């Protein structure tokens, strides 16, 4: 039987809702700037980023409407967070591209709303099930993983024809992996399985993105968080082994 909403669940939902509102407003502002400018000077990457942003916004909200219109009480159960995690991931696809008019501080503020919601979920599970070490380690790992997702940017390096497709694939792939992690995190007890495949995809994907653009620009943000992700992944697996 699914649990009805507690006060903590309402706060979780509130911060998730703030993520959707803040990021949607920022993305719409960016699109307005793009369409108000000189569209003739845009290249295929610009059009890709604009199209992805539009599809992400509509896709996220259409998904929410479809999922929550099926059952009148679905939004009042804990299973709602699983569906909202998927919608959050869809919207995030459009947030991981640097369109003209992007406002990074507002984007970070929106992502912070998810982190607060996740922290509340972790605290809930620690209170009810104990084992705070793995739960907070899982929270930190998923957060670090999300921060290690590269944003798609323009580049002027010689290997741009190779770098840009790789950057797009890595970004899309890691958003999908994070979405799955977030869904499992909310539907489960706030613990990660610290699976090898998602971690290896992130590690080698970020490595390729960082190395190819190293001479032009060192993305220290992604570099720092993929290192943190690596440390937390090893720590999580060590903890899992000790628990067996």
CSV table of C-alpha atoms in Angstrom, one decimal:
chain,number,residue,atom,x,y,z
A,1,UNK,CA,0.0,0.0,0.0
A,2,UNK,CA,1.4,3.4,-1.0
A,3,UNK,CA,1.9,5.9,1.7
A,4,UNK,CA,-0.1,9.1,1.7
A,5,UNK,CA,1.7,12.4,1.6
A,6,UNK,CA,3.3,13.5,4.8
A,7,UNK,CA,4.5,17.0,5.6
A,8,UNK,CA,8.0,16.0,4.4
A,9,UNK,CA,6.6,14.7,1.2
A,10,UNK,CA,4.9,18.0,0.6
A,11,UNK,CA,8.2,19.8,0.9
A,12,UNK,CA,9.8,17.3,-1.4
A,13,UNK,CA,7.1,18.0,-4.0
A,14,UNK,CA,7.4,21.8,-3.4
A,15,UNK,CA,11.1,21.8,-4.2
A,16,UNK,CA,10.7,19.6,-7.2
A,17,UNK,CA,7.9,22.0,-8.4
A,18,UNK,CA,10.3,24.9,-8.0
A,19,UNK,CA,12.9,23.1,-10.2
A,20,UNK,CA,10.3,22.9,-13.0
A,21,UNK,CA,9.2,26.5,-12.6
A,22,UNK,CA,12.7,28.0,-12.4
A,23,UNK,CA,14.3,26.0,-15.2
A,24,UNK,CA,11.3,26.4,-17.5
A,25,UNK,CA,11.4,30.2,-17.0
A,26,UNK,CA,15.1,30.3,-17.7
A,27,UNK,CA,14.8,28.1,-20.8
A,28,UNK,CA,11.9,30.2,-22.2
A,29,UNK,CA,13.9,33.4,-21.7
A,30,UNK,CA,16.8,31.8,-23.5
A,31,UNK,CA,14.5,30.8,-26.4
A,32,UNK,CA,13.1,34.3,-26.6
A,33,UNK,CA,16.7,35.7,-26.9
A,34,UNK,CA,17.5,33.2,-29.6
A,35,UNK,CA,14.4,34.0,-31.7
A,36,UNK,CA,14.7,37.7,-31.2
A,37,UNK,CA,18.3,37.7,-32.5
A,38,UNK,CA,19.7,37.2,-36.0
A,39,UNK,CA,18.7,33.6,-36.8
A,40,UNK,CA,20.7,33.6,-40.0
A,41,UNK,CA,24.0,33.5,-38.2
A,42,UNK,CA,23.1,30.3,-36.3
A,43,UNK,CA,24.7,27.0,-37.2
A,44,UNK,CA,23.4,23.4,-37.0
A,45,UNK,CA,24.4,23.1,-33.4
A,46,UNK,CA,22.4,26.2,-32.4
A,47,UNK,CA,19.3,24.8,-34.1
A,48,UNK,CA,19.9,21.4,-32.4
A,49,UNK,CA,20.1,23.1,-29.0
A,50,UNK,CA,17.0,25.2,-29.7
A,51,UNK,CA,15.0,22.2,-30.9
A,52,UNK,CA,16.1,20.1,-28.0
A,53,UNK,CA,15.1,22.8,-25.5
A,54,UNK,CA,11.7,23.2,-27.1
A,55,UNK,CA,11.1,19.4,-27.2
A,56,UNK,CA,12.3,19.1,-23.6
A,57,UNK,CA,9.9,21.7,-22.2
A,58,UNK,CA,6.9,20.3,-24.1
A,59,UNK,CA,8.0,16.7,-23.5
A,60,UNK,CA,8.3,17.2,-19.7
A,61,UNK,CA,4.9,18.8,-19.2
A,62,UNK,CA,3.1,16.5,-21.6
A,63,UNK,CA,4.5,13.5,-19.7
A,64,UNK,CA,3.3,15.0,-16.4
A,65,UNK,CA,-0.2,15.6,-17.8
A,66,UNK,CA,-0.5,12.1,-19.3
A,67,UNK,CA,0.8,10.3,-16.3
A,68,UNK,CA,-1.2,12.2,-13.7
A,69,UNK,CA,-4.4,12.3,-15.7
A,70,UNK,CA,-4.7,8.5,-15.6
A,71,UNK,CA,-5.3,8.2,-11.9
A,72,UNK,CA,-6.9,11.0,-9.8
A,73,UNK,CA,-5.0,10.0,-6.7
A,74,UNK,CA,-1.6,9.4,-8.4
A,75,UNK,CA,-0.3,12.8,-7.4
A,76,UNK,CA,-1.0,12.1,-3.8
A,77,UNK,CA,1.1,8.9,-3.5
A,78,UNK,CA,4.8,8.3,-3.2
A,79,UNK,CA,4.9,6.8,-6.7
A,80,UNK,CA,4.3,10.4,-8.0
A,81,UNK,CA,8.0,11.1,-7.3
A,82,UNK,CA,9.0,8.4,-9.8
A,83,UNK,CA,7.0,10.0,-12.5
A,84,UNK,CA,8.2,13.5,-11.6
A,85,UNK,CA,11.8,12.2,-11.7
A,86,UNK,CA,11.3,11.1,-15.3
A,87,UNK,CA,9.7,14.5,-16.2
A,88,UNK,CA,12.6,16.3,-14.4
A,89,UNK,CA,15.1,14.3,-16.6
A,90,UNK,CA,13.2,15.2,-19.8
A,91,UNK,CA,13.3,18.9,-18.9
A,92,UNK,CA,17.0,18.6,-17.9
A,93,UNK,CA,17.8,17.5,-21.5
A,94,UNK,CA,17.0,21.1,-22.5
A,95,UNK,CA,19.0,22.5,-19.6
A,96,UNK,CA,22.2,20.8,-20.6
A,97,UNK,CA,22.7,22.9,-23.8
A,98,UNK,CA,24.2,26.4,-23.8
A,99,UNK,CA,21.8,28.2,-25.9
A,100,UNK,CA,22.2,32.0,-26.5
A,101,UNK,CA,20.6,33.8,-23.6
A,102,UNK,CA,21.4,31.0,-21.1
A,103,UNK,CA,21.5,32.2,-17.5
A,104,UNK,CA,23.7,29.8,-15.6
A,105,UNK,CA,23.0,31.2,-12.1
A,106,UNK,CA,19.3,30.6,-12.6
A,107,UNK,CA,20.0,27.1,-13.9
A,108,UNK,CA,22.0,26.3,-10.9
A,109,UNK,CA,19.3,27.6,-8.7
A,110,UNK,CA,16.8,25.2,-10.3
A,111,UNK,CA,19.1,22.3,-9.9
A,112,UNK,CA,19.5,23.2,-6.3
A,113,UNK,CA,15.8,22.7,-5.8
A,114,UNK,CA,16.2,19.0,-6.8
A,115,UNK,CA,19.1,18.6,-4.4
A,116,UNK,CA,17.0,19.9,-1.5
A,117,UNK,CA,14.2,17.6,-2.4
A,118,UNK,CA,16.6,14.7,-2.6
A,119,UNK,CA,18.1,15.6,0.8
A,120,UNK,CA,14.6,15.6,2.4
A,121,UNK,CA,14.0,12.2,0.9
A,122,UNK,CA,17.3,10.9,2.3
A,123,UNK,CA,16.6,12.3,5.7
A,124,UNK,CA,13.2,10.6,5.7
A,125,UNK,CA,14.6,7.2,4.9
A,126,UNK,CA,17.4,7.6,7.5
A,127,UNK,CA,14.8,8.4,10.1
A,128,UNK,CA,12.6,5.4,9.2
A,129,UNK,CA,15.2,2.8,8.2
A,130,UNK,CA,18.5,4.0,9.8
A,131,UNK,CA,21.8,3.1,8.0
A,132,UNK,CA,22.6,6.8,7.4
A,133,UNK,CA,26.1,6.1,6.0
A,134,UNK,CA,24.9,4.4,2.7
A,135,UNK,CA,22.0,6.7,2.3
A,136,UNK,CA,23.9,9.9,2.6
A,137,UNK,CA,26.7,8.4,0.5
A,138,UNK,CA,24.2,7.5,-2.2
A,139,UNK,CA,22.8,11.0,-2.1
A,140,UNK,CA,26.3,12.5,-2.5
A,141,UNK,CA,27.1,10.1,-5.3
A,142,UNK,CA,24.0,10.8,-7.4
A,143,UNK,CA,24.5,14.6,-6.9
A,144,UNK,CA,28.1,14.4,-7.9
A,145,UNK,CA,27.1,12.3,-11.0
A,146,UNK,CA,24.6,14.9,-12.0
A,147,UNK,CA,27.1,17.7,-11.7
A,148,UNK,CA,29.6,15.7,-13.9
A,149,UNK,CA,27.2,15.9,-16.9
A,150,UNK,CA,28.8,18.1,-19.5
A,151,UNK,CA,26.9,21.0,-21.0
A,152,UNK,CA,26.9,21.2,-24.8
A,153,UNK,CA,28.9,24.2,-26.0
A,154,UNK,CA,30.3,25.5,-29.2
A,155,UNK,CA,34.0,25.0,-29.8
A,156,UNK,CA,36.6,26.1,-32.3
A,157,UNK,CA,39.0,23.2,-32.0
A,158,UNK,CA,40.2,21.4,-35.1
A,159,UNK,CA,38.5,18.2,-34.1
A,160,UNK,CA,35.1,20.0,-33.6
A,161,UNK,CA,33.5,17.6,-36.1
A,162,UNK,CA,34.4,14.8,-33.7
A,163,UNK,CA,34.1,16.6,-30.4
A,164,UNK,CA,30.6,18.0,-30.8
A,165,UNK,CA,28.9,14.7,-31.6
A,166,UNK,CA,30.7,13.0,-28.7
A,167,UNK,CA,29.8,15.9,-26.4
A,168,UNK,CA,26.1,15.6,-27.4
A,169,UNK,CA,26.1,11.8,-26.9
A,170,UNK,CA,27.8,12.0,-23.6
A,171,UNK,CA,25.5,14.7,-22.3
A,172,UNK,CA,22.3,13.0,-23.5
A,173,UNK,CA,23.5,9.6,-22.1
A,174,UNK,CA,24.4,10.9,-18.7
A,175,UNK,CA,21.1,12.8,-18.4
A,176,UNK,CA,19.3,9.6,-19.1
A,177,UNK,CA,21.4,7.7,-16.6
A,178,UNK,CA,20.9,10.3,-14.0
A,179,UNK,CA,17.1,10.3,-14.6
A,180,UNK,CA,17.1,6.5,-14.0
A,181,UNK,CA,19.1,7.0,-10.8
A,182,UNK,CA,16.8,9.7,-9.6
A,183,UNK,CA,13.7,7.6,-10.3
A,184,UNK,CA,15.1,4.6,-8.4
A,185,UNK,CA,16.3,7.0,-5.6
A,186,UNK,CA,12.7,8.3,-5.0
A,187,UNK,CA,10.9,5.0,-5.5
A,188,UNK,CA,13.4,3.1,-3.3
A,189,UNK,CA,14.8,3.7,0.1
A,190,UNK,CA,17.2,6.5,-0.9
A,191,UNK,CA,20.1,4.1,-1.6
A,192,UNK,CA,22.1,3.7,-4.8
A,193,UNK,CA,23.3,0.3,-6.1
A,194,UNK,CA,26.6,2.0,-7.2
A,195,UNK,CA,26.4,0.0,-10.5
A,196,UNK,CA,29.5,-0.2,-12.6
A,197,UNK,CA,28.0,0.5,-16.1
A,198,UNK,CA,26.6,4.0,-15.5
A,199,UNK,CA,29.8,5.0,-13.7
A,200,UNK,CA,32.0,3.7,-16.4
A,201,UNK,CA,30.0,5.5,-19.1
A,202,UNK,CA,30.3,8.7,-17.2
A,203,UNK,CA,34.0,8.2,-16.5
A,204,UNK,CA,35.0,7.5,-20.1
A,205,UNK,CA,32.5,9.9,-21.6
A,206,UNK,CA,33.8,12.8,-19.5
A,207,UNK,CA,37.3,11.8,-20.2
A,208,UNK,CA,36.7,12.0,-23.9
A,209,UNK,CA,35.0,15.4,-23.6
A,210,UNK,CA,37.7,16.8,-21.3
A,211,UNK,CA,40.7,15.5,-23.4
A,212,UNK,CA,39.4,16.6,-26.8
A,213,UNK,CA,38.9,20.2,-25.6
A,214,UNK,CA,41.8,20.4,-23.2
A,215,UNK,CA,44.0,22.7,-25.2
A,216,UNK,CA,41.1,25.2,-25.8
A,217,UNK,CA,39.4,25.1,-22.4
A,218,UNK,CA,39.8,23.0,-19.3
A,219,UNK,CA,36.3,22.3,-17.9
A,220,UNK,CA,37.4,22.3,-14.2
A,221,UNK,CA,33.8,21.9,-13.0
A,222,UNK,CA,33.2,18.6,-14.9
A,223,UNK,CA,36.8,17.5,-14.0
A,224,UNK,CA,36.2,18.1,-10.3
A,225,UNK,CA,32.9,16.4,-10.2
A,226,UNK,CA,33.9,13.3,-12.2
A,227,UNK,CA,36.7,12.9,-9.7
A,228,UNK,CA,34.3,13.3,-6.8
A,229,UNK,CA,32.0,10.8,-8.5
A,230,UNK,CA,34.8,8.3,-8.8
A,231,UNK,CA,35.8,8.6,-5.2
A,232,UNK,CA,32.2,8.2,-4.0
A,233,UNK,CA,31.6,5.2,-6.4
A,234,UNK,CA,34.6,3.4,-4.9
A,235,UNK,CA,33.5,4.3,-1.4
A,236,UNK,CA,30.0,3.1,-2.1
A,237,UNK,CA,31.2,-0.3,-3.4
A,238,UNK,CA,33.5,-0.8,-0.4
A,239,UNK,CA,30.6,-0.1,1.9
A,240,UNK,CA,28.4,-2.6,0.0
A,241,UNK,CA,31.1,-5.3,0.2
A,242,UNK,CA,31.4,-4.7,4.0
A,243,UNK,CA,27.6,-5.0,4.4
A,244,UNK,CA,27.6,-8.5,2.8
